[in-house]
Amino acid sequence: MGSKTRSWWGWGNVEDAVTGAERAEITRRTAEMLPGADLTVHEAPPIESFEVRASRVQAPPALASIASADVRDRLAHSHGQAFRDVVRALLGRLPHVPDLVVRPTSEAQVVDLLDWCSDADIAAIPFGGGSSVVGGVEPRVGDAYAGVVSLDMGAMDQVLEIDRTSRAALVQAGVLGPHLEDQLRPHGYSLRFFPQSFEFSTLGGWLATRAGGHFATNLTHIDDLTESMRVIAPSGVLESRRLPGSGAGPSPDRMFLGSEGALGVITQAWVRLQDRPRWRAGASVGFADHDAGVRAVRALSQSGLNPANCRLLDPMEAFINAAAPTAVLVLGFESADHPVNASMERALDLCRDHGGTLAEEPRYADTAEQDARTGAADTWRNSFLRMPYQRDALAAQGMIVETFETACTWDRFGTLRAAVDAAAQDAMRQVGAEGVVTCRFTHVYPDGPAPYFGVYAAGKWGRTVEQWDEIKQAVSEALISCGATITHHHAVGRDHRPWYDRQRPDLFAAALQAGKTVLDPAGILNPGVVIDPSGSSRDAHGPRADNAPGR
């Protein structure tokens, strides 16, 4: 990332924010889509305007050199990167700020930190890149603790060992995506895990949230790339055995994948590497009938071809992000071992069987450096990378621009799509926000898709957080009622807890609670995320009192 400056309130780097012609263009397109929107630009308040209380705790001497009480540092660690986080920062509403930010450089310091927090009754919230969109790093823990510490793992960011025979690497959890790839590239390897947050998220964060990455089929989750993990809990250290697979009882890795720092701090992991791809193929397929596109994607997911990219954009999503007039399937194949021309040609045959058409021929590449992109696929990729920055720009103009994702079986998708659309439209009417709902597939499986929905609505400045919360509640109810999951790859955090609690079996919740009691007896690790600490007085995932007066 060079010398660029991370934004303390919004997505990414300050230097990459939407300005000038780009801002004028998205404003024009938004006004065309929603003529009644008030698109006045609102600027972020200065850091000095925030009333941040003095730190309630002081780090012990052994940790003092890695602890920060700087106000800007604490504010930057007080929230994630969801729409509601960004808008609250723009409005000067960040009431939950950690008392300290601590950056350990070794496992010994992590142990010391957890010992101190357990003894002093201080909540410790693991923090990777801070890209959570579900309240996963927000110190919203109530007043049941003497203080809150943000445990920033960014200083532990090295590839420690590469096993070329097994094609795996031992990597520290605090490494950001680009730095990880930079360390693997000289060896000819890649993790090939590229979530949209890639530049600003860490391996530990991916593991803790069961993140979804680059591939639309096969190796979709970080779970698939995990060989073993090392975790430090307040009760001790756990390290699973390196194995390609095992049937020896419940997997210890599975306990910590998706645990979001509530059971222990992931410090390092052995991950399965990929040879860097050489052969690529890319194409854009148009569908006049979106339902036909859905059927084509289902056929592709069940064909065994395993495309690397298989993203179906509905007509509105395609128009907003790829300037395409119909539903578009962004299709891609890649391999380090063999040309993929035959796979692409067979995939296109399947698409044609369902009415798919190509505006231009597919593009093929035989090089280690060049992507095979074409037409709407190229436009989509560029738009995909700019989406979070454009979201921030529109959020500062009173727009409600947010996403939510899920997964369901193919037989339920039609019902789910209709229910989500109806719930969102009704909620937008209720809160007085005219808007549209879009849908795309990010990942597809033989038994179902992972639909990724977007809401673009004209909100009322000063009330857009509350308006979005009402919409979010309505669509979340629709997801659970239709038998879908509350999240496919965005994690649970604090914001998804009410629906996650309904999705998981009660006996599993009790077992998880027992596990937390053993691993974290003092209940100091990320309270309210995934599972509560023992005792109802420490229920930290309740109503969001921070939203606005009257809520």
Coordinates of C-alpha atoms in Angstrom, one line a residue:
M1 CA 0.0 0.0 0.0
G2 CA 3.1 2.2 0.0
S3 CA 2.8 5.5 1.7
K4 CA -1.0 5.9 1.4
T5 CA -3.0 6.8 4.5
R6 CA -5.7 4.6 5.9
S7 CA -9.0 6.4 6.4
W8 CA -10.0 6.5 10.1
W9 CA -13.7 6.7 9.3
G10 CA -14.3 5.0 5.9
W11 CA -13.1 2.4 3.5
G12 CA -9.5 2.0 2.4
N13 CA -7.0 4.7 1.7
V14 CA -7.7 8.5 1.8
E15 CA -5.9 8.9 -1.5
D16 CA -8.2 6.5 -3.2
A17 CA -11.5 8.1 -2.2
V18 CA -14.1 9.0 -4.8
T19 CA -13.5 12.5 -6.0
G20 CA -13.8 14.7 -9.2
A21 CA -15.2 13.1 -12.3
E22 CA -15.8 9.8 -10.7
R23 CA -18.0 11.4 -8.0
A24 CA -19.8 13.5 -10.6
E25 CA -20.6 10.4 -12.6
I26 CA -21.9 8.3 -9.8
T27 CA -24.0 11.3 -8.6
R28 CA -25.4 11.6 -12.1
R29 CA -26.3 7.9 -12.4
T30 CA -27.8 7.9 -8.9
A31 CA -29.9 11.0 -9.7
E32 CA -31.1 9.3 -12.9
M33 CA -32.1 6.1 -11.0
L34 CA -33.6 8.0 -8.1
P35 CA -34.7 11.5 -9.2
G36 CA -36.0 12.5 -5.8
A37 CA -32.7 11.9 -3.9
D38 CA -31.1 14.7 -2.0
L39 CA -27.4 14.2 -3.0
T40 CA -25.8 17.0 -0.9
V41 CA -22.3 16.0 0.0
H42 CA -21.5 15.8 3.8
E43 CA -17.9 15.8 5.0
A44 CA -16.4 13.7 7.8
P45 CA -16.0 15.7 11.1
P46 CA -12.5 16.5 12.3
I47 CA -11.1 14.1 14.9
E48 CA -10.9 16.9 17.4
S49 CA -14.7 17.2 17.4
F50 CA -15.2 13.8 19.0
E51 CA -15.7 13.6 22.7
V52 CA -13.6 10.5 23.6
R53 CA -13.4 9.7 27.3
A54 CA -10.0 9.2 28.8
S55 CA -8.7 5.6 28.9
R56 CA -10.0 3.8 32.0
V57 CA -7.1 1.4 32.1
Q58 CA -3.3 1.5 31.9
A59 CA -1.2 -1.2 30.3
P60 CA 1.1 -3.0 32.7
P61 CA 4.9 -2.3 32.2
A62 CA 5.4 -5.5 30.2
L63 CA 2.9 -4.3 27.6
A64 CA 3.3 -0.5 27.8
S65 CA 5.6 -0.2 24.8
I66 CA 3.0 -1.8 22.5
A67 CA -0.1 0.0 23.8
S68 CA -1.6 3.2 22.4
A69 CA -4.0 5.6 23.9
D70 CA -3.9 7.9 21.0
V71 CA -7.4 9.2 20.2
R72 CA -7.2 8.8 16.4
D73 CA -5.9 5.3 16.9
R74 CA -8.7 4.4 19.3
L75 CA -11.4 5.9 17.0
A76 CA -10.1 4.0 14.0
H77 CA -10.4 0.8 16.1
S78 CA -13.9 1.6 17.4
H79 CA -15.8 0.4 14.3
G80 CA -15.8 -1.8 11.2
Q81 CA -16.6 -0.9 7.6
A82 CA -20.3 -1.5 7.3
F83 CA -22.6 1.2 6.0
R84 CA -23.9 2.0 9.5
D85 CA -20.3 2.3 10.7
V86 CA -19.3 4.8 8.0
V87 CA -22.4 6.9 8.5
R88 CA -22.1 7.0 12.3
A89 CA -18.5 8.2 11.9
L90 CA -19.7 10.9 9.4
L91 CA -22.3 12.0 11.9
G92 CA -19.9 12.0 14.8
R93 CA -21.6 9.1 16.6
L94 CA -18.9 6.7 17.8
P95 CA -19.8 6.2 21.5
H96 CA -18.0 2.8 21.9
V97 CA -14.3 3.5 21.7
P98 CA -11.6 1.1 23.1
D99 CA -9.5 2.3 26.0
L100 CA -6.3 1.1 24.4
V101 CA -5.0 -0.3 21.2
V102 CA -2.4 -3.0 21.8
R103 CA -0.2 -4.4 19.0
P104 CA 1.6 -7.6 20.1
T105 CA 4.7 -8.7 18.2
S106 CA 4.9 -12.2 19.7
E107 CA 2.7 -15.0 21.1
A108 CA 4.3 -14.3 24.5
Q109 CA 2.8 -10.8 24.4
V110 CA -0.6 -12.2 23.4
V111 CA -0.5 -14.5 26.4
D112 CA 0.5 -11.6 28.7
L113 CA -2.3 -9.5 27.3
L114 CA -4.9 -12.1 27.9
D115 CA -3.6 -12.8 31.4
W116 CA -3.8 -9.1 32.2
C117 CA -7.3 -8.7 30.8
S118 CA -8.6 -11.8 32.5
D119 CA -7.3 -10.7 35.9
A120 CA -8.4 -7.1 35.5
D121 CA -11.8 -7.9 33.9
I122 CA -11.0 -6.0 30.7
A123 CA -12.7 -7.0 27.4
A124 CA -10.2 -7.9 24.6
I125 CA -11.4 -7.6 21.0
P126 CA -9.1 -9.2 18.4
F127 CA -8.6 -6.8 15.4
G128 CA -7.2 -7.8 12.0
G129 CA -7.7 -5.3 9.2
G130 CA -10.9 -3.8 10.7
S131 CA -13.0 -4.6 7.6
S132 CA -15.8 -6.3 9.6
V133 CA -19.3 -5.3 8.3
V134 CA -21.3 -7.0 11.1
G135 CA -20.1 -5.3 14.3
G136 CA -17.4 -7.9 14.8
V137 CA -14.7 -5.5 16.0
E138 CA -16.8 -2.9 17.6
P139 CA -16.3 -2.5 21.4
R140 CA -20.0 -2.5 22.0
V141 CA -19.8 -4.4 25.3
G142 CA -21.8 -2.4 27.8
D143 CA -20.5 -1.4 31.2
A144 CA -19.8 -4.8 32.6
Y145 CA -16.1 -4.5 32.1
A146 CA -13.4 -2.3 33.7
G147 CA -12.2 -1.4 30.2
V148 CA -11.9 -2.5 26.6
V149 CA -8.7 -3.3 24.7
S150 CA -8.5 -3.6 20.9
L151 CA -6.0 -6.4 20.2
D152 CA -4.5 -5.4 16.8
M153 CA -2.6 -8.4 15.3
G154 CA -1.0 -6.4 12.4
A155 CA 2.5 -6.6 13.7
M156 CA 2.5 -10.4 13.4
D157 CA 2.6 -10.6 9.6
Q158 CA 5.3 -12.9 8.4
V159 CA 5.4 -16.1 6.3
L160 CA 7.4 -18.3 8.7
E161 CA 7.9 -21.4 6.7
I162 CA 7.1 -22.9 3.3
D163 CA 6.8 -26.6 2.8
R164 CA 7.3 -27.0 -1.0
T165 CA 6.7 -30.8 -0.9
S166 CA 3.3 -30.5 0.6
R167 CA 2.7 -27.0 -1.0
A168 CA 1.8 -25.3 2.3
A169 CA 3.0 -22.4 4.3
L170 CA 3.0 -21.4 8.0
V171 CA 1.8 -17.8 8.2
Q172 CA 1.2 -15.4 11.1
A173 CA -2.4 -14.3 11.4
G174 CA -1.9 -10.5 11.2
V175 CA -0.7 -10.5 7.6
L176 CA -2.7 -8.4 5.2
G177 CA -3.6 -9.9 1.9
P178 CA -1.2 -8.0 -0.4
H179 CA 1.7 -8.6 2.0
L180 CA 1.0 -12.3 2.1
E181 CA 1.0 -12.5 -1.7
D182 CA 4.2 -10.5 -1.9
Q183 CA 5.9 -13.0 0.4
L184 CA 4.6 -16.0 -1.6
R185 CA 5.2 -14.7 -5.1
P186 CA 9.0 -15.2 -5.2
H187 CA 8.3 -18.9 -4.5
G188 CA 5.8 -19.3 -7.3
Y189 CA 2.9 -19.7 -5.0
S190 CA -0.3 -17.9 -4.1
L191 CA -3.1 -18.5 -1.5
R192 CA -5.5 -17.5 -4.3
F193 CA -7.9 -16.1 -1.8
F194 CA -9.1 -12.7 -2.8
P195 CA -12.2 -11.4 -1.0
Q196 CA -13.3 -7.8 -1.9
S197 CA -11.6 -6.7 1.4
F198 CA -8.3 -8.4 0.3
E199 CA -6.2 -5.2 0.6
F200 CA -7.5 -4.4 4.1
S201 CA -8.1 -7.8 5.8
T202 CA -5.8 -10.4 7.3
L203 CA -5.4 -14.1 7.3
G204 CA -6.5 -14.3 11.0
G205 CA -9.6 -12.3 10.1
W206 CA -10.4 -14.6 7.2
L207 CA -10.0 -17.7 9.5
A208 CA -12.0 -16.1 12.4
T209 CA -14.9 -15.2 10.1
R210 CA -14.9 -18.2 7.7
A211 CA -14.5 -15.7 4.9
G212 CA -15.3 -16.4 1.3
G213 CA -12.6 -15.7 -1.3
H214 CA -11.8 -15.7 -5.0
F215 CA -13.2 -18.9 -6.4
A216 CA -16.9 -19.0 -7.2
T217 CA -16.8 -22.8 -7.1
N218 CA -14.5 -25.1 -5.3
L219 CA -12.2 -23.8 -2.6
T220 CA -14.7 -21.0 -1.9
H221 CA -14.1 -20.6 1.9
I222 CA -10.9 -20.2 3.8
D223 CA -11.9 -23.5 5.5
D224 CA -10.9 -25.2 2.3
L225 CA -7.4 -23.7 2.4
T226 CA -6.7 -24.4 6.2
E227 CA -4.3 -27.2 7.1
S228 CA -3.9 -26.5 10.8
M229 CA -4.2 -23.6 13.3
R230 CA -2.5 -22.3 16.4
V231 CA -4.8 -20.5 18.9
I232 CA -4.1 -18.8 22.2
A233 CA -7.0 -18.8 24.6
P234 CA -7.0 -17.4 28.1
S235 CA -6.9 -21.0 29.4
G236 CA -3.9 -22.1 27.2
V237 CA -2.5 -22.7 23.8
L238 CA -4.1 -25.1 21.2
E239 CA -2.4 -26.3 18.0
S240 CA -4.0 -28.7 15.6
R241 CA -2.0 -31.4 13.8
R242 CA -1.0 -30.8 10.1
L243 CA -3.0 -33.2 8.1
P244 CA -4.5 -33.3 4.6
G245 CA -7.7 -34.8 6.1
S246 CA -8.8 -36.7 9.2
G247 CA -11.7 -38.7 10.5
A248 CA -10.5 -38.5 14.1
G249 CA -13.5 -37.1 15.8
P250 CA -14.8 -33.5 15.6
S251 CA -12.1 -31.2 14.1
P252 CA -10.4 -28.8 16.5
D253 CA -9.9 -26.4 13.5
R254 CA -13.7 -26.3 12.9
M255 CA -14.2 -25.1 16.5
F256 CA -12.1 -21.9 15.8
L257 CA -13.0 -21.3 12.2
G258 CA -15.7 -18.7 12.4
S259 CA -15.3 -18.2 16.2
E260 CA -14.6 -14.5 15.6
G261 CA -12.1 -14.2 18.4
A262 CA -14.7 -15.2 21.1
L263 CA -12.9 -18.5 21.9
G264 CA -9.2 -17.6 21.3
V265 CA -6.8 -15.5 19.4
I266 CA -5.6 -17.1 16.2
T267 CA -1.8 -16.4 15.9
Q268 CA -0.7 -18.5 13.0
A269 CA -1.9 -21.2 10.6
W270 CA -0.6 -23.6 8.0
V271 CA -2.5 -22.9 4.8
R272 CA -2.7 -24.8 1.5
L273 CA -1.0 -22.9 -1.3
Q274 CA -1.8 -22.9 -5.1
D275 CA 0.7 -22.7 -7.9
R276 CA 0.3 -19.3 -9.6
P277 CA -2.1 -19.6 -12.5
R278 CA -0.8 -19.4 -16.1
W279 CA -3.8 -20.2 -18.3
R280 CA -6.9 -18.1 -18.1
A281 CA -10.2 -17.7 -20.0
G282 CA -12.8 -15.0 -19.5
A283 CA -16.2 -14.3 -21.1
S284 CA -19.4 -12.3 -20.5
V285 CA -22.7 -14.0 -21.3
G286 CA -25.9 -12.0 -21.6
F287 CA -29.3 -13.3 -20.7
A288 CA -32.5 -11.5 -21.7
D289 CA -34.3 -13.6 -19.1
H290 CA -32.7 -13.5 -15.6
D291 CA -34.4 -16.8 -14.6
A292 CA -32.8 -18.4 -17.6
G293 CA -29.4 -17.1 -16.4
V294 CA -30.1 -18.7 -13.0
R295 CA -30.8 -22.1 -14.7
A296 CA -27.6 -21.8 -16.7
V297 CA -25.6 -21.1 -13.5
R298 CA -27.2 -24.1 -11.8
A299 CA -26.2 -26.3 -14.8
L300 CA -22.7 -24.9 -14.6
S301 CA -22.4 -25.6 -10.8
Q302 CA -23.5 -29.2 -11.3
S303 CA -21.4 -29.8 -14.4
G304 CA -18.1 -30.5 -12.6
L305 CA -16.3 -27.8 -14.7
N306 CA -15.6 -25.7 -11.5
P307 CA -15.2 -22.2 -13.0
A308 CA -13.1 -19.8 -11.0
N309 CA -15.6 -17.0 -11.7
C310 CA -19.3 -17.6 -12.1
R311 CA -21.0 -14.3 -11.0
L312 CA -24.5 -13.8 -12.3
L313 CA -25.7 -10.1 -12.1
D314 CA -29.4 -9.4 -12.4
P315 CA -30.4 -6.6 -14.8
M316 CA -30.3 -3.9 -12.2
E317 CA -27.0 -5.0 -10.8
A318 CA -25.6 -5.2 -14.3
F319 CA -26.8 -1.8 -15.1
I320 CA -25.5 -0.1 -12.0
N321 CA -22.1 -1.8 -11.9
A322 CA -21.3 -2.9 -15.5
A323 CA -23.5 -0.6 -17.6
A324 CA -25.1 -3.7 -19.2
P325 CA -28.7 -3.7 -20.4
T326 CA -29.5 -7.3 -19.4
A327 CA -28.5 -9.9 -16.9
V328 CA -24.9 -10.7 -17.2
L329 CA -22.9 -13.8 -16.3
V330 CA -19.2 -13.0 -15.6
L331 CA -17.5 -16.4 -16.3
G332 CA -13.9 -17.3 -15.9
F333 CA -11.5 -20.3 -15.7
E334 CA -7.9 -20.5 -14.7
S335 CA -5.2 -23.1 -14.2
A336 CA -1.5 -23.4 -13.4
D337 CA -1.4 -26.9 -15.0
H338 CA -3.2 -26.8 -18.4
P339 CA -5.0 -24.6 -20.9
V340 CA -8.6 -24.0 -20.0
N341 CA -10.0 -23.4 -23.5
A342 CA -12.0 -26.6 -23.5
S343 CA -13.6 -25.9 -20.1
M344 CA -14.7 -22.4 -21.3
E345 CA -16.1 -23.8 -24.6
R346 CA -18.2 -26.4 -22.7
A347 CA -19.4 -23.8 -20.2
L348 CA -20.5 -21.5 -23.1
D349 CA -22.4 -24.4 -24.7
L350 CA -24.3 -24.9 -21.4
C351 CA -25.0 -21.1 -21.3
R352 CA -26.3 -21.2 -24.9
D353 CA -28.6 -24.1 -24.0
H354 CA -30.3 -21.6 -21.7
G355 CA -30.5 -18.7 -24.1
G356 CA -27.1 -17.1 -23.2
T357 CA -25.5 -14.9 -25.9
L358 CA -22.0 -13.4 -26.2
A359 CA -21.5 -9.8 -27.3
E360 CA -17.9 -10.7 -28.1
E361 CA -15.7 -13.8 -28.2
P362 CA -14.1 -15.1 -25.0
R363 CA -10.6 -14.0 -24.2
Y364 CA -7.8 -16.5 -23.5
A365 CA -4.4 -15.8 -21.9
D366 CA -1.2 -17.9 -21.5
T367 CA 0.9 -15.9 -19.2
A368 CA 1.6 -15.7 -15.4
E369 CA 0.8 -12.0 -15.2
Q370 CA -2.2 -11.2 -17.4
D371 CA -5.8 -11.7 -16.6
A372 CA -8.3 -12.8 -19.2
R373 CA -11.0 -10.2 -19.1
T374 CA -13.4 -8.9 -21.6
G375 CA -16.2 -6.4 -22.0
A376 CA -18.6 -6.4 -19.1
A377 CA -16.3 -8.7 -17.1
D378 CA -13.6 -6.1 -17.2
T379 CA -16.0 -3.3 -16.2
W380 CA -17.4 -5.5 -13.4
R381 CA -14.0 -6.2 -12.0
N382 CA -13.0 -2.6 -11.9
S383 CA -16.4 -1.7 -10.4
F384 CA -16.1 -4.5 -7.8
L385 CA -12.8 -3.0 -6.5
R386 CA -14.3 0.5 -6.4
M387 CA -17.6 -0.4 -4.8
P388 CA -16.7 0.2 -1.2
Y389 CA -15.2 3.6 -2.0
Q390 CA -18.3 4.5 -4.0
R391 CA -20.5 3.3 -1.2
D392 CA -18.8 5.7 1.2
A393 CA -19.2 8.6 -1.3
L394 CA -22.9 7.9 -1.7
A395 CA -23.3 7.4 2.1
A396 CA -22.0 10.9 2.6
Q397 CA -24.7 12.1 0.2
G398 CA -27.6 10.7 2.1
M399 CA -27.9 7.5 0.2
I400 CA -28.5 4.1 1.8
V401 CA -26.1 1.8 0.0
E402 CA -25.5 -1.5 1.6
T403 CA -25.4 -5.2 0.9
F404 CA -26.3 -8.5 2.6
E405 CA -25.6 -12.0 1.5
T406 CA -26.8 -15.5 2.1
A407 CA -26.9 -19.0 0.7
C408 CA -29.8 -21.4 0.0
T409 CA -30.6 -24.5 -1.9
W410 CA -31.5 -24.2 -5.6
D411 CA -35.1 -25.2 -5.0
R412 CA -35.6 -22.3 -2.6
F413 CA -34.0 -19.5 -4.5
G414 CA -37.0 -18.3 -6.4
T415 CA -39.1 -18.0 -3.2
L416 CA -36.2 -16.5 -1.3
R417 CA -35.6 -13.8 -4.0
A418 CA -39.2 -12.8 -4.1
A419 CA -39.5 -12.7 -0.2
V420 CA -36.3 -10.6 0.1
D421 CA -37.4 -8.2 -2.6
A422 CA -40.9 -7.8 -1.0
A423 CA -39.5 -7.4 2.5
A424 CA -37.0 -4.7 1.4
Q425 CA -39.5 -2.8 -0.7
D426 CA -42.0 -2.8 2.1
A427 CA -39.4 -1.7 4.6
M428 CA -38.2 1.1 2.3
R429 CA -41.8 2.3 2.0
Q430 CA -42.2 2.2 5.8
V431 CA -39.1 4.3 6.4
G432 CA -39.7 6.7 3.5
A433 CA -36.7 5.7 1.4
E434 CA -37.4 5.1 -2.3
G435 CA -34.9 2.6 -3.7
V436 CA -34.1 -0.6 -5.6
V437 CA -32.9 -4.1 -4.7
T438 CA -30.3 -5.9 -6.7
C439 CA -29.0 -9.4 -6.7
R440 CA -25.9 -11.2 -7.9
F441 CA -24.3 -14.6 -7.2
T442 CA -20.9 -14.5 -5.7
H443 CA -20.4 -18.3 -5.1
V444 CA -22.3 -21.3 -6.5
Y445 CA -22.5 -24.8 -5.3
P446 CA -24.0 -27.9 -6.9
D447 CA -26.9 -27.7 -4.4
G448 CA -27.4 -24.0 -4.2
P449 CA -26.2 -20.4 -4.8
A450 CA -24.9 -17.7 -2.5
P451 CA -27.0 -14.7 -3.5
Y452 CA -25.6 -11.3 -2.6
F453 CA -28.2 -8.6 -2.4
G454 CA -27.7 -4.8 -2.7
V455 CA -30.0 -1.9 -1.6
Y456 CA -29.7 1.5 -3.2
A457 CA -32.2 3.9 -1.6
A458 CA -32.6 7.7 -1.2
G459 CA -32.4 8.2 2.6
K460 CA -32.8 11.2 4.8
W461 CA -29.5 12.6 6.0
G462 CA -29.2 12.1 9.8
R463 CA -31.6 9.2 9.7
T464 CA -30.0 6.8 7.2
V465 CA -28.6 4.5 9.9
E466 CA -32.0 4.0 11.5
Q467 CA -33.6 3.6 8.1
W468 CA -31.1 1.0 7.1
D469 CA -31.5 -0.9 10.4
E470 CA -35.2 -1.2 9.7
I471 CA -34.5 -2.5 6.2
K472 CA -31.8 -4.9 7.5
Q473 CA -34.2 -6.3 10.1
A474 CA -36.9 -6.9 7.5
V475 CA -34.6 -8.7 5.0
S476 CA -32.9 -10.7 7.8
E477 CA -36.3 -12.0 8.8
A478 CA -37.0 -13.0 5.2
L479 CA -33.7 -14.9 5.0
I480 CA -34.4 -16.9 8.1
S481 CA -38.0 -17.5 7.3
C482 CA -37.1 -18.9 3.9
G483 CA -34.6 -21.4 5.3
A484 CA -31.5 -19.5 4.1
T485 CA -28.5 -18.6 6.2
I486 CA -28.1 -15.2 7.9
T487 CA -24.6 -15.0 6.3
H488 CA -22.6 -16.9 3.8
H489 CA -19.3 -15.1 4.3
H490 CA -19.7 -11.9 6.3
A491 CA -19.7 -13.6 9.7
V492 CA -22.1 -13.1 12.7
G493 CA -20.5 -10.3 14.7
R494 CA -23.0 -8.4 16.9
D495 CA -25.3 -7.3 14.2
H496 CA -26.3 -10.8 13.0
R497 CA -26.6 -12.4 16.5
P498 CA -30.4 -12.3 16.8
W499 CA -30.8 -14.3 13.6
Y500 CA -27.8 -16.6 14.2
D501 CA -29.2 -17.5 17.5
R502 CA -32.4 -18.7 15.8
Q503 CA -30.5 -20.5 13.0
R504 CA -28.3 -22.7 15.2
P505 CA -29.7 -25.6 17.2
D506 CA -30.2 -24.8 20.9
L507 CA -28.1 -27.8 22.0
F508 CA -25.2 -26.6 19.8
A509 CA -25.5 -23.2 21.4
A510 CA -25.3 -24.8 24.8
A511 CA -22.2 -26.8 23.8
L512 CA -20.6 -23.7 22.4
Q513 CA -21.3 -21.8 25.6
A514 CA -19.7 -24.6 27.6
G515 CA -16.7 -24.4 25.3
K516 CA -16.3 -20.7 25.9
T517 CA -16.5 -21.2 29.6
V518 CA -13.6 -23.6 29.4
L519 CA -11.5 -21.6 27.0
D520 CA -12.3 -18.1 28.3
P521 CA -13.4 -18.5 32.0
A522 CA -13.4 -14.8 32.7
G523 CA -15.5 -14.1 29.5
I524 CA -13.2 -11.3 28.3
L525 CA -12.8 -12.3 24.6
N526 CA -14.9 -10.3 22.2
P527 CA -18.1 -10.3 24.3
G528 CA -21.3 -10.6 22.4
V529 CA -19.9 -12.0 19.2
V530 CA -21.2 -15.5 18.3
I531 CA -21.8 -16.4 22.0
D532 CA -22.2 -14.4 25.2
P533 CA -20.0 -14.7 28.2
S534 CA -21.5 -16.7 31.0
G535 CA -24.2 -14.8 32.9
S536 CA -26.9 -12.6 31.5
S537 CA -25.4 -9.5 33.0
R538 CA -22.8 -9.7 30.3
D539 CA -25.2 -9.9 27.4
A540 CA -23.4 -7.6 24.9
H541 CA -25.4 -8.1 21.7
G542 CA -28.7 -6.5 22.7
P543 CA -30.4 -3.5 21.2
R544 CA -28.2 -0.9 19.5
A545 CA -28.6 2.1 21.9
D546 CA -26.0 3.9 19.8
N547 CA -28.3 4.4 16.8
A548 CA -30.0 7.7 17.6
P549 CA -32.1 9.4 20.2
G550 CA -35.4 7.6 20.7
R551 CA -34.1 4.2 19.8

